[in-house]
mmCIF file of C-alpha atoms in Angstrom:
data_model
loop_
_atom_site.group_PDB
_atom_site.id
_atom_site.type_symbol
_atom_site.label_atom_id
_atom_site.label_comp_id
_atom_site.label_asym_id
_atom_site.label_seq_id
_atom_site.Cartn_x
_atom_site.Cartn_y
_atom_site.Cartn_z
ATOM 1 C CA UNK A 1147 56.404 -64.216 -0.371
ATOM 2 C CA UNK A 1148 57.264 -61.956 -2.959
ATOM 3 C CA UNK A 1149 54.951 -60.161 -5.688
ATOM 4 C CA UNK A 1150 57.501 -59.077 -8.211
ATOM 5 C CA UNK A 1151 56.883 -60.832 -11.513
ATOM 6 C CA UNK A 1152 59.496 -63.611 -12.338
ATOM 7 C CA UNK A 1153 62.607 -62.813 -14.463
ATOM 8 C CA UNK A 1154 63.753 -65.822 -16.583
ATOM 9 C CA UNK A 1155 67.156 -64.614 -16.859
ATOM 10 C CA UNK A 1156 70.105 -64.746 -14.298
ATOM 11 C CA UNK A 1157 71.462 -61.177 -13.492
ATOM 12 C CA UNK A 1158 73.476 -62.677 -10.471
ATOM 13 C CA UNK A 1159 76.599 -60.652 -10.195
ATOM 14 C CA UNK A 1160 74.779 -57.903 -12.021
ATOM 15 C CA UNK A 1161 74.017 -54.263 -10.243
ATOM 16 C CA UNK A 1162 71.122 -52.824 -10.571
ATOM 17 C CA UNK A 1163 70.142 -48.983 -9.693
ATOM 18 C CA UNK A 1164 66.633 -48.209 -10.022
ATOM 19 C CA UNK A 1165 64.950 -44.899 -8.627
ATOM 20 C CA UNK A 1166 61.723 -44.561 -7.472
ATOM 21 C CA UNK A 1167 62.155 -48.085 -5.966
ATOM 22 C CA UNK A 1168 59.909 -47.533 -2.455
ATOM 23 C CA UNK A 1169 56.666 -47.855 -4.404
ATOM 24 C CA UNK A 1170 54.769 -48.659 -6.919
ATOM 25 C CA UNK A 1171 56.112 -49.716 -10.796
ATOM 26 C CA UNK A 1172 60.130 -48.956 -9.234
ATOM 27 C CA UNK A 1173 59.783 -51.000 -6.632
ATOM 28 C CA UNK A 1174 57.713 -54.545 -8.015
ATOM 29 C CA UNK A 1175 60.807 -53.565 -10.646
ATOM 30 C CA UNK A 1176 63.711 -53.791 -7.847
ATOM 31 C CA UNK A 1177 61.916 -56.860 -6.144
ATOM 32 C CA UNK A 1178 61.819 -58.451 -9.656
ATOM 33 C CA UNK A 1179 65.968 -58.188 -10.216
ATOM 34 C CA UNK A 1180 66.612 -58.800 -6.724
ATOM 35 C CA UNK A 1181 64.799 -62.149 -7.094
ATOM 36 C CA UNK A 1182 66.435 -63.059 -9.921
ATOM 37 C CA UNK A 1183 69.803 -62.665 -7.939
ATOM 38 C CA UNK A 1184 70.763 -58.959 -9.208
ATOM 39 C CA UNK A 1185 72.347 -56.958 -6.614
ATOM 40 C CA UNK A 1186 69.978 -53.621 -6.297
ATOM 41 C CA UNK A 1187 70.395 -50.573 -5.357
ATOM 42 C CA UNK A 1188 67.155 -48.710 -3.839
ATOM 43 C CA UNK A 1189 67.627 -45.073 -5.020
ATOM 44 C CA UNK A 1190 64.496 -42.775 -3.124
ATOM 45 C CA UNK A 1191 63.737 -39.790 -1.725
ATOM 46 C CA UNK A 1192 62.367 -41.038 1.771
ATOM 47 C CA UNK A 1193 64.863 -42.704 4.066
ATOM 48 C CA UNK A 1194 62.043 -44.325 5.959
ATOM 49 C CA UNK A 1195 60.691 -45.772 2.764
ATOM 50 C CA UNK A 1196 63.653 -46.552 1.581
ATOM 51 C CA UNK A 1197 64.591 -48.790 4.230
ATOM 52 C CA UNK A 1198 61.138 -50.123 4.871
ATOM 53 C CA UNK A 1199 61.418 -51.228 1.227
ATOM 54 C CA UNK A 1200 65.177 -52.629 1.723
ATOM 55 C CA UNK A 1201 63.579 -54.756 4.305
ATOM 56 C CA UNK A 1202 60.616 -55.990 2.695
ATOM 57 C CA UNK A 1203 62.861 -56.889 -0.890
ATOM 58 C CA UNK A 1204 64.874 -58.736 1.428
ATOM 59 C CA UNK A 1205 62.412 -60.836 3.241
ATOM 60 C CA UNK A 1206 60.647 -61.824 0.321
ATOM 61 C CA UNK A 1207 63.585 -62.275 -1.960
ATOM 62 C CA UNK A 1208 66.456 -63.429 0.392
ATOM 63 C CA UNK A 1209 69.087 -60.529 -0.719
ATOM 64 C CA UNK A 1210 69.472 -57.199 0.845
ATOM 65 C CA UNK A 1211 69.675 -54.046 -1.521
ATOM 66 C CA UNK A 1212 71.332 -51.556 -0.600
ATOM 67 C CA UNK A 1213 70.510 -47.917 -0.656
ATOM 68 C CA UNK A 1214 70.968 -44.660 -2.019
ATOM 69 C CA UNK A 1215 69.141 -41.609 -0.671
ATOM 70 C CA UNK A 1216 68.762 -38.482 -2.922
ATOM 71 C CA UNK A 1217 65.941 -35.822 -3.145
ATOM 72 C CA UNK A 1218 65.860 -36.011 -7.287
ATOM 73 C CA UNK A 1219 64.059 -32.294 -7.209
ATOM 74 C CA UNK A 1220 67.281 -31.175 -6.050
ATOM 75 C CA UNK A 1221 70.684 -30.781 -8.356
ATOM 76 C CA UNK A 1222 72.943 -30.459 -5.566
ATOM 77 C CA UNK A 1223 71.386 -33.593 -4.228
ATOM 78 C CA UNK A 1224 71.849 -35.756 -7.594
ATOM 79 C CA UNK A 1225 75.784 -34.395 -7.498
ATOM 80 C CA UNK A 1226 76.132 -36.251 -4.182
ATOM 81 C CA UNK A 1227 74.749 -39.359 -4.483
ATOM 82 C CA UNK A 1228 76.172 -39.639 -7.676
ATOM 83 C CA UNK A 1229 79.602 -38.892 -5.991
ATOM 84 C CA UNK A 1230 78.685 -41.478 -2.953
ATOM 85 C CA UNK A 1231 77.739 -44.203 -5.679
ATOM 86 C CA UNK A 1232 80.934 -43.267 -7.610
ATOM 87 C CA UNK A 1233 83.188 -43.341 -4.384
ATOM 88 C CA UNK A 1234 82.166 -46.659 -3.469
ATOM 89 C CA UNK A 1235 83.875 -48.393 -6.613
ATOM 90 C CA UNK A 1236 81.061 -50.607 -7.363
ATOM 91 C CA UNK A 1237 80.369 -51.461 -11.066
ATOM 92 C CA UNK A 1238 76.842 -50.351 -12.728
ATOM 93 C CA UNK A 1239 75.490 -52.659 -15.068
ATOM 94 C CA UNK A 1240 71.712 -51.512 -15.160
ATOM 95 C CA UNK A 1241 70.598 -47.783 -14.484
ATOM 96 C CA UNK A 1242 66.646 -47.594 -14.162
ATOM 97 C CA UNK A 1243 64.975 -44.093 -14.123
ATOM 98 C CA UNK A 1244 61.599 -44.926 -12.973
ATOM 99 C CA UNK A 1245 61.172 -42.326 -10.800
ATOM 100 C CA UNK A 1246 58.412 -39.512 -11.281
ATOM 101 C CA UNK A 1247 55.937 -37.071 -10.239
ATOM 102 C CA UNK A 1248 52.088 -35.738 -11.228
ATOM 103 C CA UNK A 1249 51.156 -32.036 -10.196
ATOM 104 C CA UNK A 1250 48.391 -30.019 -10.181
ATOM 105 C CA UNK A 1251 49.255 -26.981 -10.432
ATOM 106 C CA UNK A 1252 52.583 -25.171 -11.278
ATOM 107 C CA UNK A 1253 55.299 -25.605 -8.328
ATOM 108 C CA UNK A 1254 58.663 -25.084 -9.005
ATOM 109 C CA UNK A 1255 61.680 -26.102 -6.560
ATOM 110 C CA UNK A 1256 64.698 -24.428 -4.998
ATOM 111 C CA UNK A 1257 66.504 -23.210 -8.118
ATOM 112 C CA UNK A 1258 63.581 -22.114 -9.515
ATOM 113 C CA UNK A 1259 62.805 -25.040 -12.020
ATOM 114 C CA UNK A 1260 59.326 -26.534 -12.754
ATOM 115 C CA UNK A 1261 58.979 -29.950 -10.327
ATOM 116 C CA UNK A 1262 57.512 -32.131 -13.049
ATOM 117 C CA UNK A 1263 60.284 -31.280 -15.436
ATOM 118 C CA UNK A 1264 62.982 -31.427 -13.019
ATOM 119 C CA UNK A 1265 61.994 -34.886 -11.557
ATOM 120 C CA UNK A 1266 60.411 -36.579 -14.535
ATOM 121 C CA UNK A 1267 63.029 -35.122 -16.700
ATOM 122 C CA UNK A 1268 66.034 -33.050 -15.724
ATOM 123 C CA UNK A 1269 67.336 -35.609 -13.297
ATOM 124 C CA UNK A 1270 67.088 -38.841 -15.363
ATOM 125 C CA UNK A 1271 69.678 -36.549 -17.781
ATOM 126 C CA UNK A 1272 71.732 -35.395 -14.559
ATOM 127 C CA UNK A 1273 71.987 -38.705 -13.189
ATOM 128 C CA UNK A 1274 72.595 -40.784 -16.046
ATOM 129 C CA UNK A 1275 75.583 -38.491 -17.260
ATOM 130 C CA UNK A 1276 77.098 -38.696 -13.664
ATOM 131 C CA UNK A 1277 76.981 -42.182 -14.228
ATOM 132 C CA UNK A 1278 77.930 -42.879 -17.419
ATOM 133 C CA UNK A 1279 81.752 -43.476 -17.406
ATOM 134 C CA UNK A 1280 80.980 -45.875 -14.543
ATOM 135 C CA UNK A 1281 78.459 -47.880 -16.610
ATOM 136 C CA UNK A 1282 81.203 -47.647 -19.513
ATOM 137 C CA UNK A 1283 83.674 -49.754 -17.542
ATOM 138 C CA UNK A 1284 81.192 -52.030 -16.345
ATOM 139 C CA UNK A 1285 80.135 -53.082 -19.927
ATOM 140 C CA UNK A 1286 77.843 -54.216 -21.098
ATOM 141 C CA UNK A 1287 75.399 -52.079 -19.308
ATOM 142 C CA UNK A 1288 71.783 -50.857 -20.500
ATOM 143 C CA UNK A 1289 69.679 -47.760 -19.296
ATOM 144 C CA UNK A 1290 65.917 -48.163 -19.356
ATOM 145 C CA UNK A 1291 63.922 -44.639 -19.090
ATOM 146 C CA UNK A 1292 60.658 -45.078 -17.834
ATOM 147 C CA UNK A 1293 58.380 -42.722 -20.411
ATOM 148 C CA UNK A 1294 54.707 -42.742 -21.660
ATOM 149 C CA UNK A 1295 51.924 -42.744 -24.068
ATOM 150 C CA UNK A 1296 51.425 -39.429 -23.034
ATOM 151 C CA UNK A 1297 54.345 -37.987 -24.960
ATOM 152 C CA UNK A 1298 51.818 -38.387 -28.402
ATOM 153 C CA UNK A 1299 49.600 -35.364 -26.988
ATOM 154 C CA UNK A 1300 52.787 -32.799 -25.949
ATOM 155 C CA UNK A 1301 55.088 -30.689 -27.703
ATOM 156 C CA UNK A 1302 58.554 -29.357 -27.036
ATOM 157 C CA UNK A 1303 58.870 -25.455 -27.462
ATOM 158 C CA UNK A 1304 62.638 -25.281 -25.981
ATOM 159 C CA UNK A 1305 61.727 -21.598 -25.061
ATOM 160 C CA UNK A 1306 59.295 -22.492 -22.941
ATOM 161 C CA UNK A 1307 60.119 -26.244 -21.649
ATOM 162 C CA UNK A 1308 58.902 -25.560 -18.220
ATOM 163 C CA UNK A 1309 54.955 -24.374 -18.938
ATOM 164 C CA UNK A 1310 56.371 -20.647 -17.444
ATOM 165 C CA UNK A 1311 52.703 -19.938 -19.615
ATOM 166 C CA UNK A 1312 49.981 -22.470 -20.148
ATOM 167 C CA UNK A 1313 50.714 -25.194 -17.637
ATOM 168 C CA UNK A 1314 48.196 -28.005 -17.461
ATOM 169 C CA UNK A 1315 48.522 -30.959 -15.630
ATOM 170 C CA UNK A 1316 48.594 -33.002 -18.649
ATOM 171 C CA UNK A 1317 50.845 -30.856 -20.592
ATOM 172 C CA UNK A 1318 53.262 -31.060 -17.704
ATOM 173 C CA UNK A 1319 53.174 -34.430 -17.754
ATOM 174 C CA UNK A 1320 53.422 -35.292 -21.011
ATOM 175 C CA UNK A 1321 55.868 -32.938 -22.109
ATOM 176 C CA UNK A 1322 58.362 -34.722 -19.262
ATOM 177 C CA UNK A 1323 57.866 -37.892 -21.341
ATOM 178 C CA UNK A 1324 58.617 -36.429 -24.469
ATOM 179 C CA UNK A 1325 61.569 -34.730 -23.803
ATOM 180 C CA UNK A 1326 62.618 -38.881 -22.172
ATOM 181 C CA UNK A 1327 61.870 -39.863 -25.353
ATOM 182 C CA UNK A 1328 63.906 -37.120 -27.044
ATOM 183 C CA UNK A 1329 67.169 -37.752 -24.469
ATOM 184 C CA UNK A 1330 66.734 -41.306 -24.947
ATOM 185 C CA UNK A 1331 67.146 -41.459 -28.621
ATOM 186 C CA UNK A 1332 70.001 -38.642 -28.736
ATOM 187 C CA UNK A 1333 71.985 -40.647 -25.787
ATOM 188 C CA UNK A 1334 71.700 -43.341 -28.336
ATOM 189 C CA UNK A 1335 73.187 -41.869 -30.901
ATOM 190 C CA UNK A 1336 76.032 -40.695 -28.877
ATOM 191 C CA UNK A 1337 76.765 -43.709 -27.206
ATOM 192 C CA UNK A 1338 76.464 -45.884 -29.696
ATOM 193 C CA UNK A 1339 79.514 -48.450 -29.568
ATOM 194 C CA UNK A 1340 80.330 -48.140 -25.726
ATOM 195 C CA UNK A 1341 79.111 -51.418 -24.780
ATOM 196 C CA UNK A 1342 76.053 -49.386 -23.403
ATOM 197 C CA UNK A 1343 72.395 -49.283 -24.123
ATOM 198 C CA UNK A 1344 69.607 -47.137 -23.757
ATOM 199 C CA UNK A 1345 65.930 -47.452 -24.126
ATOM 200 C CA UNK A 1346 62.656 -45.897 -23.359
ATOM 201 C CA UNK A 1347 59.621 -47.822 -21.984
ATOM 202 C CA UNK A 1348 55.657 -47.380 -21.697
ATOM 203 C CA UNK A 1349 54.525 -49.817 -18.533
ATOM 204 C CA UNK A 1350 50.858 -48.245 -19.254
ATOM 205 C CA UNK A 1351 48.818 -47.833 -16.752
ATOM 206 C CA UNK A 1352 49.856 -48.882 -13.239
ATOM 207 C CA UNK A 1353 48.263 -48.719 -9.595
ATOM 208 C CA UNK A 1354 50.617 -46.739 -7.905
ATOM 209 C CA UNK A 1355 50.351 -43.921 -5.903
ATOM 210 C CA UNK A 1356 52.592 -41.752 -8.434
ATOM 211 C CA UNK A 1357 50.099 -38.164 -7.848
ATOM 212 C CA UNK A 1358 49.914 -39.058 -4.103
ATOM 213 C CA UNK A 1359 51.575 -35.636 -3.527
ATOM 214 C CA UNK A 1360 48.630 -33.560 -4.649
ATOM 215 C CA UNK A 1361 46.496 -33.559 -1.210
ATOM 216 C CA UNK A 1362 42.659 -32.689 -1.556
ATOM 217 C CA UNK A 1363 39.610 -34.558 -2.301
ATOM 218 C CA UNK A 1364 40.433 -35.030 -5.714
ATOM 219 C CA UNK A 1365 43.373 -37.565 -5.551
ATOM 220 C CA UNK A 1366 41.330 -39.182 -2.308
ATOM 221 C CA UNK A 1367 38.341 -40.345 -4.516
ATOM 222 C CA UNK A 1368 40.938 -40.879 -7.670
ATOM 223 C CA UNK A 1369 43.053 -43.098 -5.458
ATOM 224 C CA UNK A 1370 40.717 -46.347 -4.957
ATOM 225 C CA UNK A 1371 39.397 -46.118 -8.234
ATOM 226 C CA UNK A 1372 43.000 -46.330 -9.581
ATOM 227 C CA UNK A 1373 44.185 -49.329 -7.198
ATOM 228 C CA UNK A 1374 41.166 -51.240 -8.108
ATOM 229 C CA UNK A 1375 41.286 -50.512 -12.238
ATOM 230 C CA UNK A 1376 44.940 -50.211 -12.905
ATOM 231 C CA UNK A 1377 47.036 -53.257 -13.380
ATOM 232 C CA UNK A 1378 49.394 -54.315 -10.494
ATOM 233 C CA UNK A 1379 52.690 -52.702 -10.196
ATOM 234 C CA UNK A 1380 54.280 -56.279 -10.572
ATOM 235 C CA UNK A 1381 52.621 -56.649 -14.076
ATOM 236 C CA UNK A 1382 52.807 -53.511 -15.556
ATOM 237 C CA UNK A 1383 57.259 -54.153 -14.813
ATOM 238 C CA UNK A 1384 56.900 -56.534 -17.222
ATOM 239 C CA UNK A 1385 58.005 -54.946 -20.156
ATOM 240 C CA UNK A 1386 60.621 -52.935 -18.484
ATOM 241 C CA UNK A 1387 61.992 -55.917 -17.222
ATOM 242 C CA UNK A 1388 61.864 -57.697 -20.519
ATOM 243 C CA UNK A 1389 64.519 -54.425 -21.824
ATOM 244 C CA UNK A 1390 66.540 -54.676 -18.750
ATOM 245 C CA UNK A 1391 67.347 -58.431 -18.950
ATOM 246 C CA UNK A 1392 66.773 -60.579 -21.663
ATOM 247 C CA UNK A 1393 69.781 -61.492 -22.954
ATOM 248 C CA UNK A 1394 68.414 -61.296 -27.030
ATOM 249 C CA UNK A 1395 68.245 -57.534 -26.355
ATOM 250 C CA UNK A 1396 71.825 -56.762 -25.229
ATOM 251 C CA UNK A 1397 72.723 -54.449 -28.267
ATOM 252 C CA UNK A 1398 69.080 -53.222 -28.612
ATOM 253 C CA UNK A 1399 69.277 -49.400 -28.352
ATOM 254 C CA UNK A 1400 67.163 -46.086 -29.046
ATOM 255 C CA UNK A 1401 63.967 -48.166 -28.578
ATOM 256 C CA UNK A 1402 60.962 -47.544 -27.177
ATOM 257 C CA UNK A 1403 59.127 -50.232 -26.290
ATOM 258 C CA UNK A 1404 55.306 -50.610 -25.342
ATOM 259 C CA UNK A 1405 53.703 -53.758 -23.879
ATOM 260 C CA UNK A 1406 56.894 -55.878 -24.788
ATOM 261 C CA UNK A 1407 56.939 -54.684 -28.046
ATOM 262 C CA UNK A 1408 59.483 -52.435 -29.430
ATOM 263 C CA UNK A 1409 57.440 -49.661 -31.451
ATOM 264 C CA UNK A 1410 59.426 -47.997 -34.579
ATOM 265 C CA UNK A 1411 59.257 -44.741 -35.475
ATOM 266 C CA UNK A 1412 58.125 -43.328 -31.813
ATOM 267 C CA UNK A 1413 58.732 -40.073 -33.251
ATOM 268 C CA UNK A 1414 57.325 -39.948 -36.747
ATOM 269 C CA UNK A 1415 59.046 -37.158 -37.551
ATOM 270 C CA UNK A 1416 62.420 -36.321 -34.759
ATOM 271 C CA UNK A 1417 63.247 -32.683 -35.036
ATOM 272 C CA UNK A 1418 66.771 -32.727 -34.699
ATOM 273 C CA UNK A 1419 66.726 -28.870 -34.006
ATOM 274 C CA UNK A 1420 64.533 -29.537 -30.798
ATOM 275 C CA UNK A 1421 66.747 -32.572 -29.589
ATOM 276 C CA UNK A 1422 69.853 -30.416 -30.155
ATOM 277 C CA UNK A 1423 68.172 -27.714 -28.090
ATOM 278 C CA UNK A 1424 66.817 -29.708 -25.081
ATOM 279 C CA UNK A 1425 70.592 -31.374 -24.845
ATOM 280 C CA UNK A 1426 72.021 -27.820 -24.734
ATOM 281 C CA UNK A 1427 69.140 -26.507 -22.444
ATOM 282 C CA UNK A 1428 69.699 -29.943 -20.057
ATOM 283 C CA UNK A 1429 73.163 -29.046 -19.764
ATOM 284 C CA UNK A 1430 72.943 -25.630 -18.711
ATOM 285 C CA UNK A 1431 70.296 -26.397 -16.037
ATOM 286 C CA UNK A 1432 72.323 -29.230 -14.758
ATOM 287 C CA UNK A 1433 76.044 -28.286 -15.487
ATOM 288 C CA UNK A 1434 76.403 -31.752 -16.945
ATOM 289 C CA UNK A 1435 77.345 -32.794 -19.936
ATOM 290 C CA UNK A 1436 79.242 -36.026 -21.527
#
């Protein structure tokens, strides 16, 4: 029986990519769309996972998603399964980044580039570019960018966008969001009249295992405490769902949206100098651009 919470609206004949969909917030968010007849596509980093959770959304719902494997750390990896979606000639009707990662301490990956801001960040830009033109023929089409609260307590220095000095855990973190919430209303603005959408969204707090990649004793006694005070996975989707689907909202763009409410003014005061600078900084560290 499935956990996902209900969707009132019919997305049958709709696809649906959502990434970080083998766990947690992504997944109670593919299980949700499935069940309401979408056709999903799991996008994750684990192949086991992934097709432990293609099997699972398909018991419980009664329609298969398919699958899309890519390591989103990695910009050669987001190039090719953004070429293997693209090659398959499928239309795209609903992008979800959802995926995202907590660390520690500082850890960078192969090129060099800080994880949090490469996974939380960099590759919802990468990935949504790749896959833009494809969601422009399939109109209408909406993007929802999974951000945060967290955004309020970070700033944006462009010269120093990956913490090279003075990383935190929670400046790491929160400075990912921000710079979500900074692509997300800039996208906005320059796709405004395509036929596609894009919006940010809080889910709040959610029991997931989202910092289960920091080992030590710290995330083991953080862990149960978070299952057991944290709303469900399935409930904190709701809002995200609500911005994905409901037919009312199909021209609603450059939102961010909070406990199924759309909040105005996010950014009190948007410094276009600092959007303009993390576009031309994303593109350079992702050779993509629209």
């Amino acid at each position: 029986m499935s956990n996902a919470h209900p969707i009132e609206n019919d997305m049958t004949g709709r696809v649906c990519l959502v990434t970080g969909a083998t766990d947690g917030h992504g997944r109670a968010v593919a299980e949700a769309l499935s069940q309401a007849g979408a056709d999903v596509v799991l996008l994750g980093r684990n192949p086991k996972k992934c097709e432990t959770a293609r099997r699972e959304i398909a018991a419980s719902t009664g329609r298969e998603p398919g699958v899309l494997v890519c390591d989103l750390m990695n910009r050669t990896d987001i190039d090719r399964a953004a070429d293997e979606y693209l090659a398959g000639g499928r239309p795209l009707h609903l992008l979800i980044n959802n995926a995202g990662l907590v660390n520690l301490h500082r850890q960078v990956n192969a090129e060099g580039i800080e994880q949090t801001f490469a996974v939380n960040y960099l590759a919802i830009f990468h990935l949504t570019l790749r896959l833009l033109e494809r969601m422009k023929a399939s109109e209408p089409a909406r993007i929802v960018n999974i951000s945060s609260d967290t955004y309020k307590i970070a700033k944006l220095e462009i010269d120093n966008l990956q913490l090279e000095h003075g990383y935190s855990v929670s400046r790491s973190y929160g400075r990912s969001k921000l710079a979500i919430l900074y692509f997300t209303l800039e996208l906005a603005r320059r796709i405004e009249g395509t036929g596609v959408t894009v919006n940010a969204v809080d889910p709040g707090p959610i029991a997931s295992n989202i910092a289960a990649n920091n080992p030590g004793l710290l995330y083991s006694l953080a862990r149960p405490m978070i299952r057991s005070l944290f709303p469900s996975a399935a409930r904190a989707a709701r809002t995200c769902l609500l911005v994905a689907t409901d037919p009312a909202l199909e021209k609603s763009s450059g939102g961010y949206w909070r406990s199924r409410k759309r909040r105005e003014q996010p950014l009190k005061i948007e410094d276009r100098a600092i959007s303009e600078g993390l576009w031309r900084e994303s593109v350079r560290l992702t050779g993509t651009d629209l």
